[in-house]
Amino acid sequence: MIDLPDLTAVKSALRAQRIETPSWAFANSGTRFKVFTQAGVPRTAEEKIADAATVHRFTGVAPTVALHIPWDRVEDFRALRAFANDLGVEIGAINTNVFQDNDYKLGSVTNPDAGIRRKATDHLLEAISIMDATGSRDLKLWFADGLNYPGQDDLRDRQDRLAAALREAYDRLGDDQRMLLEYKFFEPAFYATDVPDWGTSYAHCLELGEKATVCIDTGHHAPGTNIEFIVAFLLRAGKLGAFDFNSRFYADDDLMAGAADPFQLFRIMNEIVRGDALDPAYGINFMLDQCHNIEAKIPAIIRSVMNVQEATAKALLVDRAALRTAQQSGDVLGANAVLMDAYNTDVRPILAEVRADAGLDPDPVAAYHRSGYQQKIEAERADGQQAGWGA
Amino acid sequence: MIDLPDLTAVKSALRAQRIETPSWAFANSGTRFKVFTQAGVPRTAEEKIADAATVHRFTGVAPTVALHIPWDRVEDFRALRAFANDLGVEIGAINTNVFQDNDYKLGSVTNPDAGIRRKATDHLLEAISIMDATGSRDLKLWFADGLNYPGQDDLRDRQDRLAAALREAYDRLGDDQRMLLEYKFFEPAFYATDVPDWGTSYAHCLELGEKATVCIDTGHHAPGTNIEFIVAFLLRAGKLGAFDFNSRFYADDDLMAGAADPFQLFRIMNEIVRGDALDPAYGINFMLDQCHNIEAKIPAIIRSVMNVQEATAKALLVDRAALRTAQQSGDVLGANAVLMDAYNTDVRPILAEVRADAGLDPDPVAAYHRSGYQQKIEAERADGQQAGWGA
Amino acid sequence: MIDLPDLTAVKSALRAQRIETPSWAFANSGTRFKVFTQAGVPRTAEEKIADAATVHRFTGVAPTVALHIPWDRVEDFRALRAFANDLGVEIGAINTNVFQDNDYKLGSVTNPDAGIRRKATDHLLEAISIMDATGSRDLKLWFADGLNYPGQDDLRDRQDRLAAALREAYDRLGDDQRMLLEYKFFEPAFYATDVPDWGTSYAHCLELGEKATVCIDTGHHAPGTNIEFIVAFLLRAGKLGAFDFNSRFYADDDLMAGAADPFQLFRIMNEIVRGDALDPAYGINFMLDQCHNIEAKIPAIIRSVMNVQEATAKALLVDRAALRTAQQSGDVLGANAVLMDAYNTDVRPILAEVRADAGLDPDPVAAYHRSGYQQKIEAERADGQQAGWGA
Amino acid sequence: MIDLPDLTAVKSALRAQRIETPSWAFANSGTRFKVFTQAGVPRTAEEKIADAATVHRFTGVAPTVALHIPWDRVEDFRALRAFANDLGVEIGAINTNVFQDNDYKLGSVTNPDAGIRRKATDHLLEAISIMDATGSRDLKLWFADGLNYPGQDDLRDRQDRLAAALREAYDRLGDDQRMLLEYKFFEPAFYATDVPDWGTSYAHCLELGEKATVCIDTGHHAPGTNIEFIVAFLLRAGKLGAFDFNSRFYADDDLMAGAADPFQLFRIMNEIVRGDALDPAYGINFMLDQCHNIEAKIPAIIRSVMNVQEATAKALLVDRAALRTAQQSGDVLGANAVLMDAYNTDVRPILAEVRADAGLDPDPVAAYHRSGYQQKIEAERADGQQAGWGA
C-alpha cells in the first residue's frame, strides 16, 4: 500500500483544480431514437447557468460554465455575464454550432457552397464577439462537417476550405483569446469527418499560430486509442488547450466522465500531473461535455466532477521518484506497481477532507439531494419549453 | 477472367429475387444532432407505401414493404393492405416500436417495472393482430433495451424478463406467422444491450421454437465481425430468418446497402447462394433498413436494391465446382481467385438484361429521375406534417 | 463510502477462491517479431509445475496448474501428478494443441483433409487419456482453425467437421470429465475463425450435452464487447465452464489479468458473485492464460492472481440489497453508485488480512522476491533448452 | 455504365506505375503461434532478390526490391546491387530492424538505457551507409518501441529520445536520400506505441525537415480509420512519402493488398490519382509489406501487385469532371455514383492489354505457374537454412 506523505501538496492541488461545466448538459438530450425529457430541466440560458452555479456550490471546483451558441443566445451577453457573476460563476468557453441549420446538411465551413461557408464563418466571428462581451478566453470549435458517402465531396478541397475559415476566425481573436479545435472520429458524418483525429487538429493549430490549440474530447477516438499518449504528446508540443471529459464504451456515448473506464481517466490525469499542467495557470481548460439521457442531470454532473477529482487525486498520489527509478532501471512490474498503488488507493477520504476544509459538504451528491434545489426547479420550471440540444 | 456459362440460371435467380423495403426509410431521419428534412417526403403510411410501390415499379424486385408500428398505424389495416395491393405491392414484416414512449426510458420488455413490461408486451401482441389484418408473415422485434451504466439494472434478470415477453408473443403467433429477433451491438444503450449479438438472439430463438429465427442487421455488429460466418452458421442451424441490409463504416450508420463495403455484401450473398437460400421459397426475408439522412430517399433506396442485386449476381457467378476443387486441395490462392473472379466481374450488363427482359428500364435510377414522380410528390406533399422516425 | 459489515463472509469467500495457473506462462513467449528469453525459465514440465507450486506457496489460492499437450508431454503422467502433489499442487485442465504441427497449416479438426482431421481428433482423444492419468477434470479445447482469405475453404463445411470432432471427443469423456470449448475473435486466422465467438461455442456445447461448457478468454473478443453480459448470460444458461483470464488493450495481448481494465475485471467478478458462482463447488475453472513477454514471469503471475483476488474482493463488497433496491426503483445514478462504492474501496488491507490469517505473507510479491527462489532457478536452470511456447 | 474515352492516358499511367516488393515477403513468416515453412523459400539476400526479379519479370511494374537490415546483410552491398541489376531490378528502400536483438526488449531508440539507444541509433546510421552502397533513396524506419504496461516508462521522455535519434539519422542523410517514418497502432507493444499514428509521424517529420516524410502502412490503423483521408491530408501537406501496402480484417494481418477490402484500396488510389501523385516522378514509394503465412509466396506477391494495379486502373477511370460537377452541386448520390461506376468496372481486360503491349503475358500468375520457376527453386533450395523474419 502507498504511503501518503505529502497530503498537504496533494490537497492544495485538489483545492486549486478547476472543472468547467457545459450549459447544454443541464438540458434535455438523447439519441436519434428518442429524447426523454426530465422534470425541472432549464428553459433558458439563465436557468442553465443557475444549475451550473449549483454544481459549483456543492463541489467548489466548477466556477465556470461553457455556453453553446445559438442554444444560449441572449439579447445581452454582458447582462448574462453579470447574472452569472451574481451566482458565483463565470462564463467559460463559447462553443459554436454550425450543424443545426438546414444549410449545413453538407457541411458548414467545408461546404462546397461558398455562401454557406460564408455564413458558417460569420457565425465563428459572431462567437468571438460574444466572447468579448462575456469575457471568455476560449473559442471552442467543433465541426460536424464530413461525408456520408465516398466521392460525395473532395476530401482535400475541404481541408483548404477549413483552413481558410479557421484562419479568418483566428485573425479575429483578441490578445487574450484562444481557439480550441476539437476533433472527432465520426458522427454525425459516417464516411469521412473533416477533423477526424488529433493529428488533423494539431496540424491546423500549428499552422494557425500559438493561440490555436487542440481540444481532446475523451469520447472522440477510434476504438483502442491510447488517449494519454495524445495528452503527453500535445503537452510536450505545447498544443494541448482543453479537454471535453465524458466517457464511452462504444462511440461518442457521452456518459459521465470516469463511468466507463475510470483507469483511463486516471492515466490521463497522470500525464497532466506528470506534465505540471493541472494548475489553472497552465492554461488547460478542463471541461465536461456529456449527455445525461436517462439519469438525473445535476447529480450526474456533480458525480462527473467528483470522478475527475478522484482520478486527479490518485494521479497526485503517484510516487514520482519511485516511478522514475523503476522506469530507468527497466523494472516493468515495479514501475507498473507504483502507478497501480496510487490507482488502487481509496481517495474519497482525502477529497472529503478537502471539501470540509473549504466549508463544503464532504458528500456533494447527498448534499444536493438534501438541499431542495431539485424540488424547487421541478416546481418552478413546470411551464414553458424545456431546453434541449436544439432549444 | 470468368467464363459465364450459365447465365440462364443466373438470370432466372435474379428475376426471382425479392427485396423488402422499409416504410420508414422514405421518411425523414437523422442523427441526434439534426434531422434534415427533404421535399416530397411522405406524410402518411399510404404515401410511404406509394413510394415503396414506386421503387418496385422501377426495380421489379421489391414487391413488399415493411411497416413500423406505431409510426404506420392506421385505423383500418385491411384497407391499408388493399391500398398497397392496388399499387402492386404487399405489406411485409410488421416492426414493433417499444422505444419511443416515455415509459421506455429504462427499457420495454426488460424494464424493472412490471407495468411497463406489460405495456410493451401488449404492443407485441397488438402487432400480431395487425399482421392478421395485413396478411404479414413476419413479426420483427428489435429492442432498444439496455443499460447506460454498470449496475443500473441486473443483466440476468433482464434476460428472464425478455424470455417471458418473447414467449408470450411467440405463443400468440398464428400458424403461418413467424418471429424475427434482431440483435444490435449498441445504441441507444451505451453500456449493455439486452440482445447484443447473434448468440443471444439464437439462444432465445432456439428456446422459443421453430417459428422464431434470427434477423441479421448488417450494421449491428462489433468492429471486425465476420458477418458471412454468422450467415453460414445460422443457415446450417436453420435459424436465419431475415436480413436488415444497410452499410456502415463505424457504428449503425444505416447507409445504403453495399455503399461502405461492397465486397462484404458480396461475401454475405455468396453464403446465401452457397446455402441455396436465395429463393423466396426458402423463407429468408431480405429487407433493407436504412436512413437516408442527406441523400434523396427514393433514389437511394433504388440504388440500395440495385447494390444488393449486383452483389447477388456476382455470388451467382461463382464457379462452385472450381471453388470446391481448390478448397479441397488446399489451394489457398486458387480458391480465393475463384471467388475474386466473380467479384471482379462487371455484372451491370447482366442486370440490365434481366430488367429489359422484364420490361423494365435497364437503369432504374435514371428512369426514376425521368419519371416525374419526384416532382409530383414534392408538389403534392408540400403541406402537412412530414413523416419522420417519430411521426 | 461503503460500510463493510460482513467481512467475515467476504474473507471466507476469498479464502475459498481458487485460481488455476497455466504451465506455459512460466515459459518464454513473445510476439511474431521476437521472443525475448529470460533467465531461470523452466526447461521441463516438472520445472513449470515447480514454478506454479511456488505461486501457490505465496498466494495460497492457486493450487492447480493447467498443462498444454504436447508442450508438457512426459513419459509418465501419473508420475507427473505425484510430482505435483509432492509440491502441494494438482494438475488442472489439459489443454490440447493442434496448431503447431506443419499438418495444421490449413486447420486441424476443420481441415479439408480427412487424414489431418483424424490426426487432430486423435490428439483430442489422447488428451483425455492423459486426463485419466493426471486426474484432471477439464479438457480445454482451443482451435486455431480458420481462414486467411475469403473463399479459402467452405465456412459451413468446417462447422460440420468441427461438430464431428467435438462429438467424438465428447463421447470419450469419463463421468467426471468435462469439455471446455474456448472461442476467439481472430488470430492466428485473419479472415474467419471457426469458433469466433461465444455464440458459436455455446451452440456446439448445447448440442454436445451437459458436459460441454464455454470457456471465456477475456482477451478473445471484438473491440467493445461487454464480457460481463456474456458471463451473466452463460451463468443463466448453465453453460459457463471456465475463464482464461488475461487483459488486453488491443487484441489478444495476453497481459496480466486486471492490468488493462481493472474495472472490467471487477464487473466480470461482480456477475460471478451475483450468480453465486465463485465457490469452487459451483464448478467454474478460473484460470489464467497470459504471456509475460517482457516482465518477470513468476512475479507477473503472482500479481495477476492478486489482481483477480482484488476484483473479487470488491465484487464481494457490493451491497446487493441496496443495489437491488436502486435497480428496482429505476434509480440509475443510485444503482451505479452502489457498484462504484465497492469498486472504489481499497481492498488490499482485507486481502492482507486474509493472507495473514492463512499464515501467508500479506505481500506475496515482496515475499517472493525475498525468498531467493528467483536466484535459485536462475542458477539451477542455466543450462539446457528453456521452454517456450513451442518447447 | 462508364464510358472509357481516355484509355490511352489510362494505359500510359498504368505502364508507368511502379510497385516495390519487400525482400522479406519471399521468406518464411508466421504468427506467434507457428511459422509454417514452404518449399523453395530463399536462403539468402541474393535468392530473395532473384524472386523479386521474377515478380518483376511477370508483372513489369515491380523493378525495385526493398531490403531489411540485418536480415539482408551481406559483405558487399555494391556487389549485391550489381547482382540485382543483372537480374533487371534495383535495390529499393533500406529498412532498419531494431527489434530483434535482446537489447531491444524495452525499446530501441526510446529505450531508457542510453547505451541501447546509442546502439539503435548507430544501426540507423549504418543503414544510411548501406544506402550509399546500394544507391537507395529511402531509409524506412519502423520502431517496435512501446510499452506493455501503464507506467512502464515515461511516454513523454520517449518522444524526446525518439526525436534525438531521428535528428541524428536525418542529419546523416545525403542530398538524394530521404527518411520515411512509419507509424503503427499497436504490436508488438500492447499498451502504448511510440509512433502510433500518422499525427505522431507527421509531427516528427515536420520538425525534421523536408527529407522526412510519412509512410502509410495500410494495416497499421485503429479499426474504422479512414485511410484515404490521411492520404489526402498528407498529399496536401506534401508529407506523404510511401506506402506499405497489405490488407487486414482485424489487426496488422499483413494479408495480400486488396484481399480484405478492395474498395478501400481503390479509394486510396483514387486520392493518389486525384492528387497527381501516381507518377514515379512525384516521389511516393508504393511498396508492398506482407506476410504470406499459408499461401504460396511468389504467386501471392504477383497477385498483390495485380490487385494494386486493378485498384489504380479503376481510380484512373473515375470521371473527374463529372465527379467535380456532382460534388459542387451537392448531388450526394450522383457524386457517389461517379465513383462507383469506376469501381464497378472490370478493368482486367485493360490491364491484360497493358501487359500484352509490354510483351508480357496478360495473366502473370498463370505465366508464373507455367514458367517452371517454382519447381526450379524448390529443387535448388532444398538444402540450407531457409530465410525467415529472423534469418
XYZ file of C-alpha atoms in Angstrom, chain C residues 159-315:
157
model
C -18.672 -26.362 -38.862
C -19.752 -29.867 -39.805
C -16.201 -31.116 -39.388
C -15.849 -29.295 -36.089
C -19.069 -30.793 -34.783
C -17.948 -34.290 -35.727
C -14.620 -33.973 -33.932
C -16.190 -32.453 -30.849
C -18.748 -35.237 -30.734
C -16.098 -37.910 -30.901
C -14.105 -36.322 -28.093
C -17.197 -35.643 -26.037
C -18.290 -39.249 -26.225
C -14.896 -40.336 -24.955
C -15.164 -38.231 -21.775
C -15.416 -40.084 -18.493
C -18.163 -39.499 -15.993
C -16.243 -36.903 -14.067
C -14.685 -35.240 -17.057
C -15.810 -32.142 -18.900
C -15.077 -30.358 -22.131
C -14.399 -26.608 -22.192
C -14.755 -25.006 -25.608
C -12.905 -21.744 -25.993
C -13.692 -19.156 -28.665
C -11.518 -16.452 -30.146
C -12.296 -13.473 -32.323
C -9.222 -13.770 -34.557
C -5.559 -14.812 -34.632
C -3.839 -16.761 -35.955
C -6.554 -16.831 -38.628
C -7.082 -13.400 -40.127
C -10.265 -13.674 -42.129
C -12.504 -16.204 -40.433
C -12.112 -18.263 -37.295
C -14.083 -21.464 -36.838
C -15.091 -20.714 -33.239
C -15.006 -16.923 -33.262
C -17.467 -16.004 -30.535
C -19.373 -17.262 -27.538
C -22.447 -17.912 -29.651
C -20.611 -20.478 -31.728
C -19.130 -22.156 -28.692
C -22.456 -22.130 -26.887
C -24.312 -23.631 -29.834
C -21.855 -26.505 -30.109
C -21.865 -27.105 -26.349
C -25.635 -27.155 -26.280
C -25.692 -29.780 -28.991
C -22.986 -31.858 -27.324
C -24.564 -32.150 -23.917
C -24.176 -31.086 -20.355
C -20.521 -31.985 -20.008
C -19.624 -29.353 -22.590
C -19.416 -25.756 -21.463
C -17.995 -22.482 -22.700
C -14.601 -21.106 -21.731
C -14.339 -17.315 -21.778
C -10.875 -15.993 -22.526
C -11.123 -12.340 -21.591
C -8.829 -11.311 -24.456
C -10.725 -13.062 -27.229
C -13.444 -10.593 -28.102
C -14.205 -7.918 -30.640
C -13.457 -4.367 -29.520
C -16.139 -3.084 -27.185
C -17.657 -6.449 -26.339
C -19.409 -6.460 -22.988
C -17.860 -9.544 -21.425
C -19.850 -9.437 -18.188
C -23.017 -9.717 -20.269
C -21.690 -12.977 -21.675
C -20.843 -14.137 -18.158
C -24.345 -13.348 -16.942
C -25.945 -14.982 -19.973
C -23.945 -18.186 -19.711
C -24.485 -18.446 -15.970
C -28.210 -18.154 -16.570
C -27.959 -20.869 -19.207
C -25.791 -23.097 -17.035
C -23.099 -23.140 -19.688
C -20.176 -21.203 -18.234
C -17.373 -23.631 -17.544
C -14.192 -21.636 -17.270
C -12.274 -18.422 -17.678
C -8.946 -17.769 -19.244
C -8.059 -14.529 -17.510
C -5.670 -12.035 -19.041
C -6.030 -8.475 -20.196
C -5.722 -6.534 -23.385
C -5.805 -3.063 -24.813
C -5.977 -4.106 -28.461
C -6.152 -7.733 -29.494
C -5.233 -10.937 -27.673
C -2.455 -9.102 -25.871
C -2.287 -11.651 -23.043
C -1.192 -9.082 -20.473
C -1.603 -9.662 -16.750
C -5.234 -10.016 -15.686
C -6.583 -6.707 -14.469
C -3.701 -4.702 -15.885
C -5.517 -3.087 -18.796
C -9.007 -2.555 -17.450
C -9.369 -3.363 -13.757
C -12.930 -2.060 -13.781
C -13.890 -4.633 -16.387
C -12.389 -7.444 -14.313
C -14.415 -6.197 -11.355
C -17.607 -6.165 -13.427
C -16.926 -9.740 -14.524
C -16.351 -10.909 -10.965
C -19.439 -8.984 -9.926
C -21.547 -11.186 -12.205
C -19.842 -14.248 -10.768
C -20.678 -13.191 -7.226
C -24.190 -12.168 -8.231
C -24.656 -15.649 -9.724
C -23.270 -17.429 -6.652
C -20.649 -18.964 -8.913
C -17.460 -18.115 -7.073
C -17.406 -21.173 -4.877
C -15.223 -23.939 -6.339
C -18.145 -26.279 -5.815
C -20.062 -24.399 -8.489
C -17.600 -25.801 -10.976
C -16.151 -22.851 -12.859
C -12.448 -23.161 -13.520
C -10.908 -19.713 -13.031
C -7.691 -19.965 -14.999
C -5.046 -17.504 -16.009
C -3.812 -17.584 -19.607
C -1.138 -14.985 -20.127
C 2.161 -14.243 -21.831
C 4.784 -12.389 -19.875
C 6.885 -11.286 -22.804
C 8.899 -8.546 -21.149
C 8.178 -8.781 -17.433
C 9.479 -11.291 -14.912
C 7.236 -14.325 -15.180
C 6.636 -15.636 -11.666
C 6.078 -12.202 -10.109
C 3.766 -11.357 -13.001
C 1.688 -14.426 -12.309
C 1.595 -13.682 -8.592
C 0.477 -10.173 -9.410
C -2.209 -11.483 -11.757
C -3.546 -13.783 -9.061
C -3.669 -10.809 -6.717
C -5.466 -8.699 -9.298
C -8.158 -11.345 -9.635
C -8.398 -11.510 -5.867
C -8.791 -7.751 -5.572
C -11.501 -7.657 -8.213
C -13.243 -10.468 -6.390
C -12.991 -8.755 -3.030
C -14.573 -5.632 -4.467
C -17.348 -7.694 -6.025
